[in-house]
């Protein structure tokens, strides 16, 4: 037989446990539409009979002493969280890169606007007409105007893609890094500190957990991160979990520490002065050994990787052995336009030599330019001053326009596009006509947009599936909570009835036993 008042403690604990469960269920219902809220559960433990009770108990069997609330935990799946964050980085990377490519494609729009290919066609047509009347100053003026139109298109393409690139650099530096990445990292570190203080004092700050998890999810969309949980011994019988976050490079397997407890590191964007305008991600460390280190190559996911590929990607122009970015970003398309411009200018300048073989450049890069690019390509000052500066014939035959026909043929003939048009031993980038080169470049960009669009769609589909799985575990289902509320209410009523039964039994034992016949 157990002591008389022990069951009252059992009943009291049952009431407390049931009321706690009702309260937590009510909190779940109240937060059913709260963003980033994680469903909470009451974790219960049964209480066995202790030595103090056993010494007043007769018989060998000692009943338990009810239930206790061990903790109020969250419904989360660590593996699912990890998968979601990894997928979030992949989806953000493709979304960012795709957005930049779509802007670039809208610049080189040869389908809906009269662009470079139309300018080539117009120049060929006007050269053809001029070759039939090579003494006509009016047709010479028309040809020069066509050439100016072609250079203007190239100038505009280059300038607009450069603007896309500048906007990407600005977004990466100001929006992603300064105003989002670094502030998120700082906020997580601050929450780590607040959570640690709460846990040391014995609290379970579930709401702070939710805020931190939401920020970690946000951070995962910016960079490829890894979250590690370790235990910290506070006292002999108390340990608390600590969260550390690093930028994880899957290629090298190297972790670059980002957050450790309340300490955090930040990053910044630096533009190079090598003429290409590439960017580097530099770490500023408050702990660790990476202060001032270039960690650009450590980013393999997130919108930061998408921006880096868009800005630094040189495609086939990249020296992979030297660590240059091989993605086909804006830098690649700018260099491809430069290749067109330099080869075009070299072809026509060489064809415009006078009968004596003296150079007469039709196209230049402008005053002081050391090289011809798509952005600076223009007709020469001599051609601008005189429309008839173009060489119509390389023979002494008066009124012949055979050199103009060579120029017409040059626009449709197969041309070998060299990386350096003045050096025939340099890398061959393309073989075909100028129109074919333009068409191939636009087709390549369109294919890149389509390919990355497919990657983005697939990545986001997987991300949404993982998010749905997370919601099934962590989200609040009103129907389920309604059922739980009924169950816990019945449990509370049963515990109350148990308390009443004990009270009646105690009343009988105290007030009625031994009073038979009185």
Short mmCIF file of C-alpha atoms in Angstrom, two decimals:
data_model
loop_
_atom_site.label_atom_id
_atom_site.label_comp_id
_atom_site.label_asym_id
_atom_site.label_seq_id
_atom_site.Cartn_x
_atom_site.Cartn_y
_atom_site.Cartn_z
CA UNK A 1 0.00 0.00 0.00
CA UNK A 2 1.33 3.42 -0.92
CA UNK A 3 1.11 6.50 1.30
CA UNK A 4 -2.35 8.06 1.27
CA UNK A 5 -1.42 11.47 -0.16
CA UNK A 6 0.87 10.23 -2.97
CA UNK A 7 -2.06 9.70 -5.41
CA UNK A 8 -3.00 13.34 -4.96
CA UNK A 9 0.41 14.30 -6.39
CA UNK A 10 -0.22 11.91 -9.27
CA UNK A 11 -3.57 13.59 -9.96
CA UNK A 12 -2.03 17.06 -9.69
CA UNK A 13 0.68 16.14 -12.18
CA UNK A 14 -1.96 14.76 -14.56
CA UNK A 15 -3.87 18.05 -14.37
CA UNK A 16 -0.70 20.07 -14.99
CA UNK A 17 0.35 17.90 -17.95
CA UNK A 18 -3.11 18.03 -19.54
CA UNK A 19 -3.43 21.79 -19.05
CA UNK A 20 0.04 22.33 -20.53
CA UNK A 21 -0.91 20.22 -23.55
CA UNK A 22 -4.13 22.23 -23.98
CA UNK A 23 -2.16 25.50 -23.75
CA UNK A 24 0.43 24.39 -26.30
CA UNK A 25 -2.31 23.18 -28.65
CA UNK A 26 -4.03 26.55 -28.32
CA UNK A 27 -0.74 28.29 -29.12
CA UNK A 28 -0.37 26.13 -32.25
CA UNK A 29 -3.89 27.05 -33.37
CA UNK A 30 -3.26 30.74 -32.70
CA UNK A 31 -0.12 30.60 -34.88
CA UNK A 32 -1.59 28.50 -37.68
CA UNK A 33 -1.03 31.35 -40.16
CA UNK A 34 2.14 32.76 -38.62
CA UNK A 35 5.01 32.69 -41.10
CA UNK A 36 7.96 30.50 -40.10
CA UNK A 37 6.16 29.18 -37.01
CA UNK A 38 7.05 25.59 -36.09
CA UNK A 39 4.42 23.36 -34.52
CA UNK A 40 5.17 22.65 -30.87
CA UNK A 41 4.68 19.40 -28.96
CA UNK A 42 4.48 18.56 -25.27
CA UNK A 43 6.96 15.82 -24.41
CA UNK A 44 5.78 13.80 -21.41
CA UNK A 45 7.68 11.38 -19.15
CA UNK A 46 6.20 8.92 -16.71
CA UNK A 47 7.47 9.17 -13.12
CA UNK A 48 8.49 6.00 -11.34
CA UNK A 49 8.19 5.48 -7.61
CA UNK A 50 11.17 6.95 -5.78
CA UNK A 51 13.05 5.62 -2.78
CA UNK A 52 11.32 8.04 -0.43
CA UNK A 53 7.91 6.66 -1.37
CA UNK A 54 9.08 3.05 -1.36
CA UNK A 55 10.10 3.20 2.32
CA UNK A 56 6.47 3.90 3.25
CA UNK A 57 5.07 1.33 0.83
CA UNK A 58 4.05 -2.20 1.78
CA UNK A 59 4.44 -4.99 -0.76
CA UNK A 60 6.95 -5.38 -3.53
CA UNK A 61 5.17 -3.55 -6.35
CA UNK A 62 5.30 0.23 -6.35
CA UNK A 63 3.05 2.07 -8.81
CA UNK A 64 4.30 5.03 -10.78
CA UNK A 65 3.65 8.54 -9.62
CA UNK A 66 2.08 9.96 -12.74
CA UNK A 67 3.50 12.15 -15.45
CA UNK A 68 5.72 15.18 -15.87
CA UNK A 69 6.27 17.67 -18.70
CA UNK A 70 9.80 16.95 -19.87
CA UNK A 71 9.90 19.72 -22.50
CA UNK A 72 7.98 21.65 -25.12
CA UNK A 73 9.72 20.73 -28.36
CA UNK A 74 9.38 21.62 -32.04
CA UNK A 75 8.40 19.32 -34.90
CA UNK A 76 11.42 19.55 -37.18
CA UNK A 77 13.45 17.12 -39.29
CA UNK A 78 17.16 18.04 -39.31
CA UNK A 79 17.85 16.06 -42.48
CA UNK A 80 14.94 17.69 -44.30
CA UNK A 81 16.11 21.13 -43.17
CA UNK A 82 19.56 20.38 -44.58
CA UNK A 83 18.14 19.19 -47.92
CA UNK A 84 15.86 22.22 -48.16
CA UNK A 85 18.73 24.64 -47.56
CA UNK A 86 20.97 22.91 -50.08
CA UNK A 87 18.20 23.02 -52.68
CA UNK A 88 17.42 26.64 -51.86
CA UNK A 89 21.01 27.57 -52.73
CA UNK A 90 20.80 25.71 -56.03
CA UNK A 91 17.48 27.28 -57.02
CA UNK A 92 18.65 30.80 -56.13
CA UNK A 93 21.83 30.33 -58.13
CA UNK A 94 19.94 29.38 -61.30
CA UNK A 95 17.28 32.05 -60.78
CA UNK A 96 19.89 34.81 -60.47
CA UNK A 97 22.00 33.64 -63.41
CA UNK A 98 18.90 33.14 -65.58
CA UNK A 99 17.63 36.64 -64.83
CA UNK A 100 20.92 38.16 -66.01
CA UNK A 101 20.99 36.03 -69.17
CA UNK A 102 17.43 37.04 -70.01
CA UNK A 103 18.40 40.71 -69.71
CA UNK A 104 21.39 40.07 -71.98
CA UNK A 105 19.19 38.31 -74.53
CA UNK A 106 16.79 41.25 -74.52
CA UNK A 107 19.76 43.41 -75.57
CA UNK A 108 20.86 41.18 -78.45
CA UNK A 109 17.32 40.84 -79.76
CA UNK A 110 17.76 39.85 -83.40
CA UNK A 111 14.29 38.31 -83.67
CA UNK A 112 11.99 41.27 -83.02
CA UNK A 113 14.24 44.23 -83.83
CA UNK A 114 16.54 45.23 -86.66
CA UNK A 115 19.85 44.40 -85.05
CA UNK A 116 23.33 43.43 -86.13
CA UNK A 117 22.35 40.89 -88.79
CA UNK A 118 20.05 43.42 -90.47
CA UNK A 119 22.87 45.98 -90.41
CA UNK A 120 25.17 43.46 -92.11
CA UNK A 121 22.51 42.78 -94.75
CA UNK A 122 21.95 46.50 -95.35
CA UNK A 123 25.69 47.15 -95.69
CA UNK A 124 26.08 44.30 -98.18
CA UNK A 125 23.11 45.53 -100.20
CA UNK A 126 24.36 49.11 -100.32
CA UNK A 127 27.91 48.01 -101.20
CA UNK A 128 26.42 45.96 -104.05
CA UNK A 129 24.57 49.01 -105.36
CA UNK A 130 27.65 51.18 -104.98
CA UNK A 131 29.77 48.69 -106.93
CA UNK A 132 27.47 49.19 -109.89
CA UNK A 133 27.90 52.98 -109.77
CA UNK A 134 31.29 53.48 -108.04
CA UNK A 135 31.51 57.13 -109.03
CA UNK A 136 28.27 58.06 -107.27
CA UNK A 137 28.96 60.23 -104.24
CA UNK A 138 25.37 59.71 -103.08
CA UNK A 139 25.80 55.92 -102.95
CA UNK A 140 29.15 56.42 -101.19
CA UNK A 141 27.31 58.42 -98.56
CA UNK A 142 24.67 55.65 -98.21
CA UNK A 143 27.40 53.02 -97.70
CA UNK A 144 29.09 55.14 -95.05
CA UNK A 145 25.76 55.62 -93.28
CA UNK A 146 25.20 51.84 -93.32
CA UNK A 147 28.64 51.31 -91.80
CA UNK A 148 27.93 53.91 -89.11
CA UNK A 149 24.64 52.16 -88.37
CA UNK A 150 26.44 48.83 -87.95
CA UNK A 151 29.00 50.33 -85.56
CA UNK A 152 26.20 52.04 -83.64
CA UNK A 153 24.44 48.69 -83.15
CA UNK A 154 27.63 47.09 -81.87
CA UNK A 155 28.29 50.08 -79.60
CA UNK A 156 24.77 49.85 -78.20
CA UNK A 157 24.98 46.09 -77.65
CA UNK A 158 28.24 46.43 -75.78
CA UNK A 159 27.12 49.39 -73.71
CA UNK A 160 23.81 47.80 -72.73
CA UNK A 161 25.40 44.48 -71.76
CA UNK A 162 27.96 46.48 -69.78
CA UNK A 163 25.05 48.17 -68.00
CA UNK A 164 23.53 44.76 -67.21
CA UNK A 165 26.89 43.79 -65.77
CA UNK A 166 27.24 47.00 -63.76
CA UNK A 167 23.77 46.49 -62.30
CA UNK A 168 24.70 42.94 -61.34
CA UNK A 169 27.85 44.21 -59.60
CA UNK A 170 25.80 46.83 -57.76
CA UNK A 171 23.17 44.29 -56.72
CA UNK A 172 25.81 41.83 -55.54
CA UNK A 173 27.69 44.47 -53.57
CA UNK A 174 24.85 46.47 -52.06
CA UNK A 175 21.72 44.35 -52.05
CA UNK A 176 23.07 40.83 -51.55
CA UNK A 177 26.24 41.35 -49.54
CA UNK A 178 25.94 44.62 -47.60
CA UNK A 179 22.20 44.72 -46.96
CA UNK A 180 21.24 41.05 -46.89
CA UNK A 181 24.08 38.59 -46.37
CA UNK A 182 26.04 40.46 -43.72
CA UNK A 183 22.93 41.66 -41.84
CA UNK A 184 21.52 38.11 -41.82
CA UNK A 185 24.79 36.70 -40.49
CA UNK A 186 24.87 39.33 -37.74
CA UNK A 187 21.24 38.64 -36.79
CA UNK A 188 21.87 34.90 -36.52
CA UNK A 189 24.88 35.53 -34.27
CA UNK A 190 22.77 37.83 -32.06
CA UNK A 191 20.08 35.16 -31.82
CA UNK A 192 22.70 32.55 -30.94
CA UNK A 193 23.69 34.72 -28.00
CA UNK A 194 20.09 35.26 -26.84
CA UNK A 195 19.22 31.57 -27.23
CA UNK A 196 22.32 30.50 -25.33
CA UNK A 197 21.39 32.73 -22.39
CA UNK A 198 17.84 31.37 -22.35
CA UNK A 199 19.02 27.75 -22.49
CA UNK A 200 21.57 28.26 -19.71
CA UNK A 201 18.75 29.58 -17.50
CA UNK A 202 16.74 26.44 -18.26
CA UNK A 203 14.27 27.88 -20.77
CA UNK A 204 13.34 26.46 -24.18
CA UNK A 205 13.07 29.53 -26.46
CA UNK A 206 11.08 27.98 -29.30
CA UNK A 207 10.10 31.35 -30.75
CA UNK A 208 13.77 32.35 -30.96
CA UNK A 209 14.50 29.02 -32.64
CA UNK A 210 11.89 29.89 -35.27
CA UNK A 211 13.45 33.28 -35.94
CA UNK A 212 16.90 31.76 -36.24
CA UNK A 213 15.76 28.94 -38.53
CA UNK A 214 14.01 31.45 -40.79
CA UNK A 215 17.23 33.48 -41.07
CA UNK A 216 19.30 30.35 -41.77
CA UNK A 217 16.86 29.41 -44.54
CA UNK A 218 17.24 32.92 -45.94
CA UNK A 219 21.03 32.67 -45.76
CA UNK A 220 20.95 29.36 -47.63
CA UNK A 221 19.42 31.15 -50.60
CA UNK A 222 22.44 33.46 -50.71
CA UNK A 223 25.31 31.00 -50.34
CA UNK A 224 26.23 27.34 -49.97
CA UNK A 225 26.24 26.95 -46.20
CA UNK A 226 26.61 24.07 -43.77
CA UNK A 227 24.99 24.13 -40.34
CA UNK A 228 26.66 22.16 -37.55
CA UNK A 229 25.25 21.54 -34.07
CA UNK A 230 27.65 20.81 -31.24
CA UNK A 231 27.12 20.31 -27.49
CA UNK A 232 28.56 22.66 -24.89
CA UNK A 233 29.03 21.51 -21.30
CA UNK A 234 27.72 24.23 -19.00
CA UNK A 235 27.71 22.39 -15.69
CA UNK A 236 28.34 18.83 -14.61
CA UNK A 237 24.78 17.81 -15.44
CA UNK A 238 23.81 20.43 -18.05
CA UNK A 239 24.70 20.71 -21.73
CA UNK A 240 23.24 22.99 -24.39
CA UNK A 241 23.42 22.83 -28.20
CA UNK A 242 25.43 25.41 -30.13
CA UNK A 243 24.96 26.32 -33.80
CA UNK A 244 27.91 27.10 -36.07
CA UNK A 245 27.60 27.94 -39.78
CA UNK A 246 30.26 27.81 -42.47
CA UNK A 247 30.55 28.33 -46.21
CA UNK A 248 31.15 24.82 -47.45
CA UNK A 249 33.04 24.16 -50.68
CA UNK A 250 32.03 20.68 -51.89
CA UNK A 251 34.91 20.56 -54.39
CA UNK A 252 37.69 20.94 -51.85
CA UNK A 253 35.69 19.87 -48.79
CA UNK A 254 36.94 22.98 -46.99
CA UNK A 255 34.73 24.78 -44.46
CA UNK A 256 35.17 28.53 -44.18
CA UNK A 257 33.80 29.56 -40.74
CA UNK A 258 31.05 32.15 -40.88
CA UNK A 259 29.26 32.02 -37.51
CA UNK A 260 30.36 30.50 -34.22
CA UNK A 261 28.08 31.18 -31.26
CA UNK A 262 27.87 35.00 -31.05
CA UNK A 263 30.91 35.59 -33.29
CA UNK A 264 30.52 36.13 -37.02
CA UNK A 265 32.48 37.03 -40.12
CA UNK A 266 31.33 39.26 -42.98
CA UNK A 267 32.14 39.50 -46.69
CA UNK A 268 32.64 42.33 -49.15
CA UNK A 269 32.88 42.72 -52.92
CA UNK A 270 35.99 44.08 -54.60
CA UNK A 271 36.28 44.94 -58.29
CA UNK A 272 39.54 44.12 -60.04
CA UNK A 273 41.64 46.65 -61.90
CA UNK A 274 42.75 44.21 -64.60
CA UNK A 275 40.58 45.84 -67.25
CA UNK A 276 38.00 43.06 -67.22
CA UNK A 277 36.18 44.35 -64.16
CA UNK A 278 35.83 40.95 -62.51
CA UNK A 279 34.73 40.84 -58.87
CA UNK A 280 36.11 39.02 -55.85
CA UNK A 281 34.43 38.10 -52.57
CA UNK A 282 36.69 39.03 -49.65
CA UNK A 283 36.16 37.85 -46.08
CA UNK A 284 36.51 40.12 -43.07
CA UNK A 285 37.05 37.93 -40.01
CA UNK A 286 36.40 38.55 -36.35
CA UNK A 287 37.57 34.98 -35.69
CA UNK A 288 39.41 32.31 -37.65
CA UNK A 289 42.30 32.74 -40.09
CA UNK A 290 40.52 33.95 -43.23
CA UNK A 291 40.65 37.71 -42.73
CA UNK A 292 41.28 39.41 -46.07
CA UNK A 293 41.12 36.11 -47.96
CA UNK A 294 39.61 35.86 -51.44
CA UNK A 295 36.90 33.21 -51.07
CA UNK A 296 35.18 33.72 -54.45
CA UNK A 297 35.91 30.18 -55.61
CA UNK A 298 34.36 28.75 -52.44
CA UNK A 299 30.87 29.80 -53.51
CA UNK A 300 29.12 27.00 -55.37
CA UNK A 301 25.48 27.86 -54.69
CA UNK A 302 23.10 30.65 -53.77
CA UNK A 303 22.42 33.94 -55.49
CA UNK A 304 26.00 35.08 -54.79
CA UNK A 305 27.29 32.28 -57.04
CA UNK A 306 24.73 33.27 -59.68
CA UNK A 307 25.95 36.87 -59.63
CA UNK A 308 29.62 35.84 -59.72
CA UNK A 309 29.01 33.61 -62.76
CA UNK A 310 27.04 36.37 -64.46
CA UNK A 311 29.74 38.97 -63.83
CA UNK A 312 32.97 36.95 -64.10
CA UNK A 313 31.97 34.19 -66.53
CA UNK A 314 34.23 34.24 -69.60
CA UNK A 315 33.06 31.00 -71.22
CA UNK A 316 35.47 29.79 -73.93
CA UNK A 317 37.66 32.85 -73.37
CA UNK A 318 38.48 31.75 -69.83
CA UNK A 319 41.80 30.23 -68.89
CA UNK A 320 40.50 27.37 -66.76
CA UNK A 321 44.01 26.39 -65.72
CA UNK A 322 44.47 29.86 -64.25
CA UNK A 323 41.23 29.54 -62.30
CA UNK A 324 39.15 31.88 -64.47
CA UNK A 325 35.37 31.47 -64.43
CA UNK A 326 34.19 29.23 -67.30
CA UNK A 327 30.48 30.14 -67.09
CA UNK A 328 29.11 31.97 -70.13
CA UNK A 329 28.29 35.23 -68.39
CA UNK A 330 28.13 38.83 -69.51
CA UNK A 331 31.92 39.03 -69.81
CA UNK A 332 31.83 36.19 -72.33
CA UNK A 333 29.25 37.91 -74.52
CA UNK A 334 31.11 41.23 -74.34
CA UNK A 335 34.30 39.50 -75.48
CA UNK A 336 32.37 37.69 -78.24
CA UNK A 337 31.12 41.06 -79.52
CA UNK A 338 34.68 42.39 -79.31
CA UNK A 339 35.85 39.43 -81.40
CA UNK A 340 33.28 40.33 -84.06
CA UNK A 341 34.30 43.99 -84.00
CA UNK A 342 38.05 43.38 -84.25
CA UNK A 343 37.74 40.76 -87.00
CA UNK A 344 35.24 42.90 -88.90
CA UNK A 345 37.48 45.97 -88.72
CA UNK A 346 40.58 43.98 -89.67
CA UNK A 347 38.81 42.45 -92.67
CA UNK A 348 37.55 45.74 -94.09
CA UNK A 349 40.66 47.73 -93.25
CA UNK A 350 42.80 45.21 -95.13
CA UNK A 351 40.43 45.36 -98.12
CA UNK A 352 40.54 49.16 -98.24
CA UNK A 353 44.21 49.46 -99.12
CA UNK A 354 44.77 51.71 -102.12
CA UNK A 355 46.25 50.34 -105.37
CA UNK A 356 49.74 51.13 -104.07
CA UNK A 357 49.14 48.97 -100.99
CA UNK A 358 48.95 51.86 -98.54
CA UNK A 359 46.74 51.27 -95.52
CA UNK A 360 43.50 53.21 -95.45
CA UNK A 361 41.59 52.21 -92.32
CA UNK A 362 37.83 52.39 -92.60
CA UNK A 363 37.28 51.45 -88.95
CA UNK A 364 39.15 52.42 -85.77
CA UNK A 365 38.71 52.31 -82.04
CA UNK A 366 38.72 56.07 -81.76
CA UNK A 367 41.37 58.51 -80.65
CA UNK A 368 43.86 57.01 -78.22
CA UNK A 369 42.41 53.49 -78.39
CA UNK A 370 45.00 50.71 -78.27
CA UNK A 371 42.55 48.09 -79.53
CA UNK A 372 39.25 47.89 -81.31
CA UNK A 373 36.27 46.66 -79.29
CA UNK A 374 32.54 46.49 -79.85
CA UNK A 375 32.11 49.48 -77.58
CA UNK A 376 34.58 51.81 -79.31
CA UNK A 377 34.29 50.64 -82.93
CA UNK A 378 33.64 53.58 -85.25
CA UNK A 379 34.34 54.68 -88.79
CA UNK A 380 37.66 56.45 -89.22
CA UNK A 381 37.99 60.23 -89.20
CA UNK A 382 39.11 60.12 -92.84
CA UNK A 383 35.99 58.22 -93.90
CA UNK A 384 33.81 60.52 -91.82
CA UNK A 385 35.34 63.54 -93.54
CA UNK A 386 34.95 62.04 -97.01
CA UNK A 387 32.40 59.42 -98.00
CA UNK A 388 34.52 58.50 -101.02
CA UNK A 389 37.45 57.54 -98.81
CA UNK A 390 36.44 53.92 -99.33
CA UNK A 391 38.56 52.24 -102.03
CA UNK A 392 36.32 51.23 -104.91
CA UNK A 393 39.06 49.55 -106.98
CA UNK A 394 42.60 48.32 -106.56
CA UNK A 395 43.29 48.58 -110.31
CA UNK A 396 44.03 51.56 -112.48
CA UNK A 397 40.78 51.07 -114.37
CA UNK A 398 38.66 54.16 -113.91
CA UNK A 399 35.07 53.60 -112.77
CA UNK A 400 35.65 50.03 -111.64
CA UNK A 401 33.99 48.82 -108.46
CA UNK A 402 35.64 45.41 -108.14
CA UNK A 403 37.00 46.19 -104.64
CA UNK A 404 33.50 46.96 -103.44
CA UNK A 405 32.47 43.50 -104.64
CA UNK A 406 35.31 42.03 -102.60
CA UNK A 407 33.81 43.74 -99.57
CA UNK A 408 30.38 42.36 -100.44
CA UNK A 409 31.86 38.88 -100.72
CA UNK A 410 33.76 39.36 -97.45
CA UNK A 411 30.46 39.80 -95.64
CA UNK A 412 29.20 36.43 -96.88
CA UNK A 413 32.44 34.48 -97.26
CA UNK A 414 33.81 32.16 -94.61
CA UNK A 415 35.93 34.09 -92.12
CA UNK A 416 38.24 32.62 -89.53
CA UNK A 417 37.58 34.46 -86.28
CA UNK A 418 40.79 34.52 -84.27
CA UNK A 419 41.04 35.45 -80.62
CA UNK A 420 43.62 37.96 -81.86
CA UNK A 421 42.72 38.94 -85.45
CA UNK A 422 46.21 40.28 -86.06
CA UNK A 423 47.75 36.94 -85.08
CA UNK A 424 46.72 33.98 -87.28
CA UNK A 425 48.41 31.62 -84.82
CA UNK A 426 46.01 32.58 -82.02
CA UNK A 427 43.03 30.43 -81.07
CA UNK A 428 40.33 29.97 -83.71
CA UNK A 429 37.00 30.82 -82.10
CA UNK A 430 34.65 30.45 -85.07
CA UNK A 431 34.65 29.86 -88.80
CA UNK A 432 31.84 31.27 -90.93
CA UNK A 433 30.43 34.52 -92.25
CA UNK A 434 29.80 37.58 -90.11
CA UNK A 435 26.06 36.89 -90.24
CA UNK A 436 26.63 33.28 -89.25
CA UNK A 437 28.81 34.39 -86.35
CA UNK A 438 26.08 36.73 -85.14
CA UNK A 439 23.39 34.10 -85.60
CA UNK A 440 25.47 31.51 -83.73
CA UNK A 441 26.09 33.93 -80.86
CA UNK A 442 22.40 34.74 -80.48
CA UNK A 443 21.50 31.04 -80.77
CA UNK A 444 24.05 30.19 -78.07
CA UNK A 445 22.62 32.84 -75.75
CA UNK A 446 19.07 31.65 -76.44
CA UNK A 447 20.12 28.09 -75.69
CA UNK A 448 21.77 29.20 -72.46
CA UNK A 449 18.56 30.95 -71.43
CA UNK A 450 16.48 27.88 -72.24
CA UNK A 451 18.91 25.51 -70.51
CA UNK A 452 19.18 27.57 -67.34
CA UNK A 453 15.44 28.13 -67.44
CA UNK A 454 14.98 24.35 -67.33
CA UNK A 455 17.53 24.06 -64.52
CA UNK A 456 15.75 26.80 -62.60
CA UNK A 457 12.31 25.24 -63.09
CA UNK A 458 13.54 21.81 -61.97
CA UNK A 459 15.40 23.22 -58.96
CA UNK A 460 12.36 25.23 -57.85
CA UNK A 461 10.05 22.23 -58.30
CA UNK A 462 12.27 20.15 -56.02
CA UNK A 463 12.50 23.08 -53.59
CA UNK A 464 8.70 23.41 -53.43
CA UNK A 465 8.38 19.66 -52.86
CA UNK A 466 10.84 19.83 -49.98
CA UNK A 467 9.04 22.85 -48.58
CA UNK A 468 5.75 20.94 -48.69
CA UNK A 469 7.43 18.08 -46.84
CA UNK A 470 8.69 20.54 -44.24
CA UNK A 471 5.21 21.98 -43.84
CA UNK A 472 3.77 18.50 -43.32
CA UNK A 473 6.13 18.05 -40.39
CA UNK A 474 6.50 21.55 -38.99
CA UNK A 475 3.32 23.29 -40.07
CA UNK A 476 0.11 23.54 -38.07
CA UNK A 477 -2.82 21.46 -39.32
CA UNK A 478 -6.00 22.89 -37.82
CA UNK A 479 -7.90 19.58 -38.03
CA UNK A 480 -5.13 17.71 -36.21
CA UNK A 481 -4.89 20.38 -33.52
CA UNK A 482 -8.67 20.29 -33.09
CA UNK A 483 -8.51 16.54 -32.46
CA UNK A 484 -5.61 17.03 -30.03
CA UNK A 485 -7.60 19.68 -28.18
CA UNK A 486 -10.47 17.23 -27.63
CA UNK A 487 -8.07 14.47 -26.49
CA UNK A 488 -6.28 16.72 -24.00
CA UNK A 489 -9.56 18.16 -22.75
CA UNK A 490 -10.85 14.63 -22.07
CA UNK A 491 -7.58 13.82 -20.31
CA UNK A 492 -7.96 16.92 -18.14
CA UNK A 493 -11.55 15.98 -17.29
CA UNK A 494 -10.44 12.44 -16.42
CA UNK A 495 -7.65 13.79 -14.19
CA UNK A 496 -10.17 16.07 -12.49
CA UNK A 497 -12.49 13.11 -11.93
CA UNK A 498 -9.55 11.16 -10.54
CA UNK A 499 -8.86 14.02 -8.14
CA UNK A 500 -12.52 13.99 -7.06
CA UNK A 501 -12.44 10.22 -6.53
CA UNK A 502 -9.34 10.54 -4.36
CA UNK A 503 -10.97 13.31 -2.36
CA UNK A 504 -14.07 11.18 -1.78
CA UNK A 505 -11.92 8.22 -0.78
CA UNK A 506 -9.94 10.35 1.65
CA UNK A 507 -13.14 11.78 3.09
CA UNK A 508 -14.44 8.27 3.69
CA UNK A 509 -11.20 7.19 5.32
CA UNK A 510 -10.98 10.21 7.62
CA UNK A 511 -14.58 10.98 8.44
CA UNK A 512 -16.45 7.71 8.13
CA UNK A 513 -14.13 4.82 9.03
CA UNK A 514 -14.80 3.45 12.54
CA UNK A 515 -18.17 5.18 12.81
CA UNK A 516 -20.41 2.19 12.07
CA UNK A 517 -23.54 2.26 14.18
CA UNK A 518 -22.96 5.80 15.42
#
